[in-house]
PDB file of C-alpha atoms in Angstrom:
ATOM      1  CA  UNK A   1      13.773 125.428 -16.559  1.00 78.00           C
ATOM      2  CA  UNK A   2      16.541 122.874 -17.363  1.00 79.00           C
ATOM      3  CA  UNK A   3      16.073 119.030 -17.757  1.00 94.00           C
ATOM      4  CA  UNK A   4      17.714 115.995 -18.764  1.00 97.00           C
ATOM      5  CA  UNK A   5      15.465 114.045 -20.827  1.00 97.00           C
ATOM      6  CA  UNK A   6      15.984 110.360 -21.708  1.00 98.00           C
ATOM      7  CA  UNK A   7      14.069 108.492 -24.410  1.00 97.00           C
ATOM      8  CA  UNK A   8      12.169 105.770 -24.854  1.00 97.00           C
ATOM      9  CA  UNK A   9      10.487 106.205 -21.658  1.00 97.00           C
ATOM     10  CA  UNK A  10       9.960 102.063 -22.161  1.00 98.00           C
ATOM     11  CA  UNK A  11      11.963  98.972 -23.639  1.00 98.00           C
ATOM     12  CA  UNK A  12      11.011  95.893 -24.888  1.00 98.00           C
ATOM     13  CA  UNK A  13      14.037  93.423 -25.462  1.00 98.00           C
ATOM     14  CA  UNK A  14      14.723  89.684 -26.374  1.00 98.00           C
ATOM     15  CA  UNK A  15      16.835  87.960 -23.942  1.00 98.00           C
ATOM     16  CA  UNK A  16      20.483  89.054 -25.622  1.00 98.00           C
ATOM     17  CA  UNK A  17      19.465  91.879 -28.078  1.00 98.00           C
ATOM     18  CA  UNK A  18      21.479  94.866 -27.751  1.00 98.00           C
ATOM     19  CA  UNK A  19      19.644  98.643 -26.775  1.00 98.00           C
ATOM     20  CA  UNK A  20      20.625 102.088 -26.388  1.00 98.00           C
ATOM     21  CA  UNK A  21      18.957 104.348 -23.794  1.00 98.00           C
ATOM     22  CA  UNK A  22      19.628 107.790 -24.935  1.00 98.00           C
ATOM     23  CA  UNK A  23      20.063 110.661 -22.827  1.00 98.00           C
ATOM     24  CA  UNK A  24      20.331 114.664 -23.417  1.00 97.00           C
ATOM     25  CA  UNK A  25      21.914 116.072 -20.411  1.00 97.00           C
ATOM     26  CA  UNK A  26      21.241 119.748 -19.362  1.00 96.00           C
ATOM     27  CA  UNK A  27      22.969 121.742 -22.069  1.00 92.00           C
ATOM     28  CA  UNK A  28      25.479 123.678 -19.722  1.00 90.00           C
ATOM     29  CA  UNK A  29      26.809 120.473 -17.686  1.00 95.00           C
ATOM     30  CA  UNK A  30      29.822 118.169 -18.626  1.00 94.00           C
ATOM     31  CA  UNK A  31      29.662 114.942 -16.149  1.00 96.00           C
ATOM     32  CA  UNK A  32      27.184 113.010 -17.505  1.00 97.00           C
ATOM     33  CA  UNK A  33      26.377 109.440 -15.754  1.00 98.00           C
ATOM     34  CA  UNK A  34      23.919 106.765 -15.720  1.00 98.00           C
ATOM     35  CA  UNK A  35      22.628 104.723 -12.460  1.00 98.00           C
ATOM     36  CA  UNK A  36      19.644 102.199 -12.663  1.00 98.00           C
ATOM     37  CA  UNK A  37      17.654 100.510 -10.154  1.00 98.00           C
ATOM     38  CA  UNK A  38      15.980  97.489 -10.170  1.00 97.00           C
ATOM     39  CA  UNK A  39      12.818  97.565  -9.220  1.00 94.00           C
ATOM     40  CA  UNK A  40      12.366  97.800  -4.794  1.00 92.00           C
ATOM     41  CA  UNK A  41      15.942  97.636  -4.207  1.00 94.00           C
ATOM     42  CA  UNK A  42      18.527 101.220  -4.427  1.00 95.00           C
ATOM     43  CA  UNK A  43      20.064 103.611  -7.194  1.00 97.00           C
ATOM     44  CA  UNK A  44      23.573 101.703  -7.621  1.00 96.00           C
ATOM     45  CA  UNK A  45      26.315 103.922  -9.588  1.00 96.00           C
ATOM     46  CA  UNK A  46      26.700 102.476 -13.598  1.00 98.00           C
ATOM     47  CA  UNK A  47      29.410 105.577 -14.732  1.00 97.00           C
ATOM     48  CA  UNK A  48      30.745 108.209 -14.763  1.00 97.00           C
ATOM     49  CA  UNK A  49      31.984 110.744 -17.852  1.00 96.00           C
ATOM     50  CA  UNK A  50      33.615 112.981 -18.385  1.00 94.00           C
ATOM     51  CA  UNK A  51      35.913 115.051 -20.928  1.00 92.00           C
ATOM     52  CA  UNK A  52      35.155 112.229 -23.599  1.00 92.00           C
ATOM     53  CA  UNK A  53      35.955 109.335 -21.223  1.00 95.00           C
ATOM     54  CA  UNK A  54      35.272 107.437 -18.316  1.00 96.00           C
ATOM     55  CA  UNK A  55      36.034 108.665 -15.792  1.00 95.00           C
ATOM     56  CA  UNK A  56      34.307 105.944 -12.862  1.00 95.00           C
ATOM     57  CA  UNK A  57      32.511 102.469 -13.351  1.00 96.00           C
ATOM     58  CA  UNK A  58      30.570 100.269 -10.887  1.00 95.00           C
ATOM     59  CA  UNK A  59      32.099  96.532 -11.436  1.00 95.00           C
ATOM     60  CA  UNK A  60      27.921  95.834 -12.642  1.00 95.00           C
ATOM     61  CA  UNK A  61      29.261  98.345 -15.520  1.00 97.00           C
ATOM     62  CA  UNK A  62      30.934  94.967 -17.168  1.00 94.00           C
ATOM     63  CA  UNK A  63      31.817  95.125 -21.158  1.00 95.00           C
ATOM     64  CA  UNK A  64      28.009  94.611 -21.740  1.00 96.00           C
ATOM     65  CA  UNK A  65      27.528  98.258 -21.224  1.00 98.00           C
ATOM     66  CA  UNK A  66      29.096 100.649 -22.978  1.00 98.00           C
ATOM     67  CA  UNK A  67      28.982 105.016 -23.441  1.00 97.00           C
ATOM     68  CA  UNK A  68      29.254 107.155 -26.039  1.00 95.00           C
ATOM     69  CA  UNK A  69      29.006 111.649 -26.270  1.00 93.00           C
ATOM     70  CA  UNK A  70      28.179 110.711 -30.207  1.00 88.00           C
ATOM     71  CA  UNK A  71      27.718 114.347 -30.612  1.00 88.00           C
ATOM     72  CA  UNK A  72      27.977 117.948 -28.088  1.00 81.00           C
ATOM     73  CA  UNK A  73      23.936 117.176 -26.739  1.00 89.00           C
ATOM     74  CA  UNK A  74      23.094 112.990 -26.451  1.00 95.00           C
ATOM     75  CA  UNK A  75      24.903 110.802 -24.153  1.00 97.00           C
ATOM     76  CA  UNK A  76      24.449 107.123 -24.760  1.00 98.00           C
ATOM     77  CA  UNK A  77      24.210 104.222 -22.502  1.00 98.00           C
ATOM     78  CA  UNK A  78      24.427 100.605 -24.953  1.00 98.00           C
ATOM     79  CA  UNK A  79      23.970  97.152 -23.409  1.00 98.00           C
ATOM     80  CA  UNK A  80      25.408  94.220 -25.871  1.00 96.00           C
ATOM     81  CA  UNK A  81      23.472  91.277 -25.371  1.00 95.00           C
ATOM     82  CA  UNK A  82      20.927  91.638 -22.922  1.00 97.00           C
ATOM     83  CA  UNK A  83      20.239  89.929 -19.767  1.00 97.00           C
ATOM     84  CA  UNK A  84      17.042  89.218 -17.753  1.00 97.00           C
ATOM     85  CA  UNK A  85      18.665  90.254 -14.172  1.00 97.00           C
ATOM     86  CA  UNK A  86      19.172  93.631 -16.640  1.00 98.00           C
ATOM     87  CA  UNK A  87      15.543  94.049 -16.757  1.00 98.00           C
ATOM     88  CA  UNK A  88      15.590  97.801 -14.580  1.00 98.00           C
ATOM     89  CA  UNK A  89      15.167 101.714 -14.554  1.00 98.00           C
ATOM     90  CA  UNK A  90      18.126 103.329 -16.288  1.00 98.00           C
ATOM     91  CA  UNK A  91      18.689 107.245 -14.899  1.00 98.00           C
ATOM     92  CA  UNK A  92      21.209 109.373 -16.708  1.00 98.00           C
ATOM     93  CA  UNK A  93      22.123 111.914 -14.468  1.00 98.00           C
ATOM     94  CA  UNK A  94      24.160 115.669 -15.488  1.00 97.00           C
ATOM     95  CA  UNK A  95      25.974 117.896 -13.025  1.00 96.00           C
ATOM     96  CA  UNK A  96      27.263 120.757 -13.546  1.00 95.00           C
ATOM     97  CA  UNK A  97      31.335 121.230 -12.937  1.00 89.00           C
ATOM     98  CA  UNK A  98      31.384 122.950 -10.058  1.00 86.00           C
ATOM     99  CA  UNK A  99      33.011 121.460  -6.604  1.00 84.00           C
ATOM    100  CA  UNK A 100      29.204 120.401  -5.031  1.00 91.00           C
ATOM    101  CA  UNK A 101      26.875 120.718  -7.659  1.00 94.00           C
ATOM    102  CA  UNK A 102      24.418 117.976  -7.618  1.00 96.00           C
ATOM    103  CA  UNK A 103      22.828 115.331  -9.433  1.00 97.00           C
ATOM    104  CA  UNK A 104      19.305 116.590 -12.023  1.00 97.00           C
ATOM    105  CA  UNK A 105      18.196 112.805 -13.381  1.00 98.00           C
ATOM    106  CA  UNK A 106      16.064 112.249 -16.372  1.00 98.00           C
ATOM    107  CA  UNK A 107      12.804 110.132 -16.157  1.00 97.00           C
ATOM    108  CA  UNK A 108      14.832 107.190 -16.444  1.00 98.00           C
ATOM    109  CA  UNK A 109      13.940 104.084 -19.452  1.00 98.00           C
ATOM    110  CA  UNK A 110      12.189 101.354 -17.700  1.00 98.00           C
ATOM    111  CA  UNK A 111      14.156  98.214 -19.854  1.00 98.00           C
ATOM    112  CA  UNK A 112      12.271  95.402 -19.347  1.00 98.00           C
ATOM    113  CA  UNK A 113      14.731  92.241 -20.243  1.00 98.00           C
ATOM    114  CA  UNK A 114      12.610  89.076 -21.807  1.00 97.00           C
TER     115      UNK A 114
ATOM    116  CA  UNK B   1      33.632  99.496   1.741  1.00 58.00           C
ATOM    117  CA  UNK B   2      31.745 103.294   1.461  1.00 67.00           C
ATOM    118  CA  UNK B   3      28.404 102.683   2.622  1.00 87.00           C
ATOM    119  CA  UNK B   4      25.646 105.222   3.161  1.00 95.00           C
ATOM    120  CA  UNK B   5      22.674 104.087   5.548  1.00 96.00           C
ATOM    121  CA  UNK B   6      19.253 104.776   5.941  1.00 96.00           C
ATOM    122  CA  UNK B   7      16.294 103.445   7.757  1.00 93.00           C
ATOM    123  CA  UNK B   8      14.306 102.013   4.916  1.00 91.00           C
ATOM    124  CA  UNK B   9      11.463 102.949   7.262  1.00 91.00           C
ATOM    125  CA  UNK B  10       8.118 103.668   6.445  1.00 96.00           C
ATOM    126  CA  UNK B  11       7.832 106.579   8.523  1.00 97.00           C
ATOM    127  CA  UNK B  12       4.620 107.831   9.829  1.00 98.00           C
ATOM    128  CA  UNK B  13       3.901 111.199  10.693  1.00 98.00           C
ATOM    129  CA  UNK B  14       0.160 112.419  10.930  1.00 98.00           C
ATOM    130  CA  UNK B  15      -0.545 115.868   8.794  1.00 98.00           C
ATOM    131  CA  UNK B  16       1.769 119.070   9.750  1.00 98.00           C
ATOM    132  CA  UNK B  17       3.761 117.409  12.402  1.00 98.00           C
ATOM    133  CA  UNK B  18       7.749 116.981  12.051  1.00 98.00           C
ATOM    134  CA  UNK B  19       9.443 114.610   9.682  1.00 98.00           C
ATOM    135  CA  UNK B  20      13.271 112.893  10.761  1.00 98.00           C
ATOM    136  CA  UNK B  21      15.095 111.339   7.912  1.00 98.00           C
ATOM    137  CA  UNK B  22      18.176 110.369   8.864  1.00 97.00           C
ATOM    138  CA  UNK B  23      21.748 108.646   7.708  1.00 97.00           C
ATOM    139  CA  UNK B  24      24.423 108.205   8.220  1.00 97.00           C
ATOM    140  CA  UNK B  25      27.603 107.309   6.296  1.00 95.00           C
ATOM    141  CA  UNK B  26      31.091 105.405   6.797  1.00 93.00           C
ATOM    142  CA  UNK B  27      33.563 107.312   4.817  1.00 89.00           C
ATOM    143  CA  UNK B  28      35.127 110.667   5.900  1.00 88.00           C
ATOM    144  CA  UNK B  29      36.396 111.915   2.887  1.00 87.00           C
ATOM    145  CA  UNK B  30      32.822 112.110   2.017  1.00 89.00           C
ATOM    146  CA  UNK B  31      32.337 116.361   1.053  1.00 90.00           C
ATOM    147  CA  UNK B  32      28.947 116.572  -0.313  1.00 95.00           C
ATOM    148  CA  UNK B  33      25.391 115.840   0.907  1.00 97.00           C
ATOM    149  CA  UNK B  34      22.605 115.286  -0.871  1.00 98.00           C
ATOM    150  CA  UNK B  35      18.699 114.936  -0.554  1.00 98.00           C
ATOM    151  CA  UNK B  36      16.012 113.701  -2.867  1.00 98.00           C
ATOM    152  CA  UNK B  37      13.286 112.617  -3.027  1.00 98.00           C
ATOM    153  CA  UNK B  38      11.712 109.950  -5.065  1.00 98.00           C
ATOM    154  CA  UNK B  39       7.873 108.846  -5.784  1.00 97.00           C
ATOM    155  CA  UNK B  40       6.882 105.332  -6.431  1.00 95.00           C
ATOM    156  CA  UNK B  41       7.704 104.860 -10.798  1.00 94.00           C
ATOM    157  CA  UNK B  42       9.842 108.080 -11.125  1.00 96.00           C
ATOM    158  CA  UNK B  43      13.204 109.256 -10.866  1.00 97.00           C
ATOM    159  CA  UNK B  44      14.963 110.854  -8.121  1.00 98.00           C
ATOM    160  CA  UNK B  45      14.257 114.620  -7.822  1.00 97.00           C
ATOM    161  CA  UNK B  46      16.425 117.116  -5.311  1.00 97.00           C
ATOM    162  CA  UNK B  47      15.298 118.281  -2.584  1.00 97.00           C
ATOM    163  CA  UNK B  48      18.669 120.433  -1.140  1.00 96.00           C
ATOM    164  CA  UNK B  49      22.279 119.805  -0.399  1.00 96.00           C
ATOM    165  CA  UNK B  50      24.858 120.172   2.485  1.00 97.00           C
ATOM    166  CA  UNK B  51      28.202 120.628   2.349  1.00 94.00           C
ATOM    167  CA  UNK B  52      28.738 122.468   5.427  1.00 94.00           C
ATOM    168  CA  UNK B  53      29.268 121.551   9.758  1.00 95.00           C
ATOM    169  CA  UNK B  54      25.548 122.757  10.710  1.00 96.00           C
ATOM    170  CA  UNK B  55      21.864 123.537   9.098  1.00 97.00           C
ATOM    171  CA  UNK B  56      20.626 124.492   6.300  1.00 97.00           C
ATOM    172  CA  UNK B  57      17.133 125.390   5.822  1.00 97.00           C
ATOM    173  CA  UNK B  58      15.036 126.044   2.237  1.00 97.00           C
ATOM    174  CA  UNK B  59      11.516 126.881   2.694  1.00 97.00           C
ATOM    175  CA  UNK B  60       9.853 123.323   5.255  1.00 98.00           C
ATOM    176  CA  UNK B  61      12.595 121.416   4.950  1.00 98.00           C
ATOM    177  CA  UNK B  62      16.526 121.196   6.723  1.00 98.00           C
ATOM    178  CA  UNK B  63      19.427 119.743   5.964  1.00 98.00           C
ATOM    179  CA  UNK B  64      21.633 118.706   9.231  1.00 98.00           C
ATOM    180  CA  UNK B  65      24.848 117.832   8.825  1.00 97.00           C
ATOM    181  CA  UNK B  66      27.545 116.613  11.573  1.00 96.00           C
ATOM    182  CA  UNK B  67      30.671 115.729   9.594  1.00 95.00           C
ATOM    183  CA  UNK B  68      32.233 114.531  13.046  1.00 95.00           C
ATOM    184  CA  UNK B  69      29.599 111.842  13.256  1.00 95.00           C
ATOM    185  CA  UNK B  70      29.255 110.804  10.062  1.00 95.00           C
ATOM    186  CA  UNK B  71      25.093 112.104   9.941  1.00 95.00           C
ATOM    187  CA  UNK B  72      22.917 113.792   7.872  1.00 97.00           C
ATOM    188  CA  UNK B  73      19.728 113.888   8.680  1.00 98.00           C
ATOM    189  CA  UNK B  74      16.741 116.000   7.137  1.00 98.00           C
ATOM    190  CA  UNK B  75      13.724 117.467   8.395  1.00 98.00           C
ATOM    191  CA  UNK B  76      10.145 118.660   7.109  1.00 98.00           C
ATOM    192  CA  UNK B  77       7.635 120.309   9.315  1.00 98.00           C
ATOM    193  CA  UNK B  78       4.388 120.552   8.197  1.00 98.00           C
ATOM    194  CA  UNK B  79       3.861 117.488   6.699  1.00 98.00           C
ATOM    195  CA  UNK B  80       1.853 117.233   3.640  1.00 98.00           C
ATOM    196  CA  UNK B  81       0.222 114.203   2.184  1.00 97.00           C
ATOM    197  CA  UNK B  82       1.977 115.045  -1.239  1.00 97.00           C
ATOM    198  CA  UNK B  83       5.332 114.792   1.176  1.00 98.00           C
ATOM    199  CA  UNK B  84       5.059 110.373   0.849  1.00 98.00           C
ATOM    200  CA  UNK B  85       7.730 109.833  -0.962  1.00 98.00           C
ATOM    201  CA  UNK B  86      10.754 107.448  -0.198  1.00 98.00           C
ATOM    202  CA  UNK B  87      13.900 109.508   0.401  1.00 98.00           C
ATOM    203  CA  UNK B  88      17.106 109.219  -0.510  1.00 98.00           C
ATOM    204  CA  UNK B  89      20.722 110.246   0.775  1.00 98.00           C
ATOM    205  CA  UNK B  90      23.456 110.548  -1.100  1.00 97.00           C
ATOM    206  CA  UNK B  91      27.082 111.281  -0.787  1.00 96.00           C
ATOM    207  CA  UNK B  92      29.769 111.763  -2.999  1.00 94.00           C
ATOM    208  CA  UNK B  93      33.339 111.825  -1.724  1.00 88.00           C
ATOM    209  CA  UNK B  94      36.587 114.850  -2.285  1.00 83.00           C
ATOM    210  CA  UNK B  95      37.898 114.101  -5.597  1.00 82.00           C
ATOM    211  CA  UNK B  96      35.703 111.899  -7.013  1.00 86.00           C
ATOM    212  CA  UNK B  97      32.655 112.281  -9.192  1.00 89.00           C
ATOM    213  CA  UNK B  98      30.628 109.062  -7.507  1.00 93.00           C
ATOM    214  CA  UNK B  99      27.976 109.149  -5.637  1.00 95.00           C
ATOM    215  CA  UNK B 100      26.633 106.870  -3.555  1.00 95.00           C
ATOM    216  CA  UNK B 101      22.568 106.615  -2.433  1.00 97.00           C
ATOM    217  CA  UNK B 102      21.682 104.953   0.084  1.00 97.00           C
ATOM    218  CA  UNK B 103      18.832 102.589   0.162  1.00 96.00           C
ATOM    219  CA  UNK B 104      16.023 105.548   1.247  1.00 97.00           C
ATOM    220  CA  UNK B 105      13.582 105.737   4.515  1.00 97.00           C
ATOM    221  CA  UNK B 106       9.933 105.902   2.897  1.00 98.00           C
ATOM    222  CA  UNK B 107       7.552 108.690   4.504  1.00 98.00           C
ATOM    223  CA  UNK B 108       4.383 108.344   5.268  1.00 98.00           C
ATOM    224  CA  UNK B 109       1.828 111.600   5.761  1.00 98.00           C
ATOM    225  CA  UNK B 110      -1.096 110.806   7.205  1.00 97.00           C
ATOM    226  CA  UNK B 111      -4.065 113.314   6.476  1.00 95.00           C
TER     227      UNK B 111
END
C-alpha cells in the first residue's frame, strides 16, 4: 500500500538554527499538509499546499516557516530560526483530490530544539 | 471559532465489550468526518470516514453521523487490548482544505 514517507525520523537542533523536514507524499495525491503535535497536545494544522502554492495556513505558520515542493515528489517544511517551543512531532500528510478523501499521514519527524 | 470536542477520557472497557467514542463539532459547514487512531509516539492512522447522516460500518467499527445534532461517534465492537490507543476525531469544512482535529479520547481495553 502506498504511504507517505518522512525524513529524518528524529532531528535535534540548536535554538536559532534552520531545519528542513522532508516528505514524499503518495504519488497520485495533489493536496499536501504539515501538522504538528506538541507532546501531550492535539494535532495542530500548520499549512496546506495545492497546485504549487499555499492554500491555507494557520496563525502558527508565521514568517519563520516556509514550504516548498522542489520537484515532482518531495514536499519540505523549513523552519528558519528554531525556537525551543518548536519542539514537537511534525507530520506530513497528503490526500487525493476527491471531495471526501481523507488525510494519509507519514510517520512523523520528532524535532527537538535545545 | 471552529472546534471539535472530544472527551479526553480515559475510557476503560473490558475486552469483548463495545467502546463508544463521541465527538461534537461547532461548524454547520462541516462536510466530512474522520476517525483516526493514534498509538503513543506514532502518527494518526485512518480508521474510517463518513459524510452522510446515518451509520457506516467497516468490520468491527461503526461510524455514526448526525448533522442536525452536530455529533459523530465511533463504535468499536468486540474491543481488543490492541484497540487501546487515542482516538482522534477530525472534521473538514466544505470548500476548505484544512482538517480540524479534536484532542482525542484515550481508550483502554482491559484483558
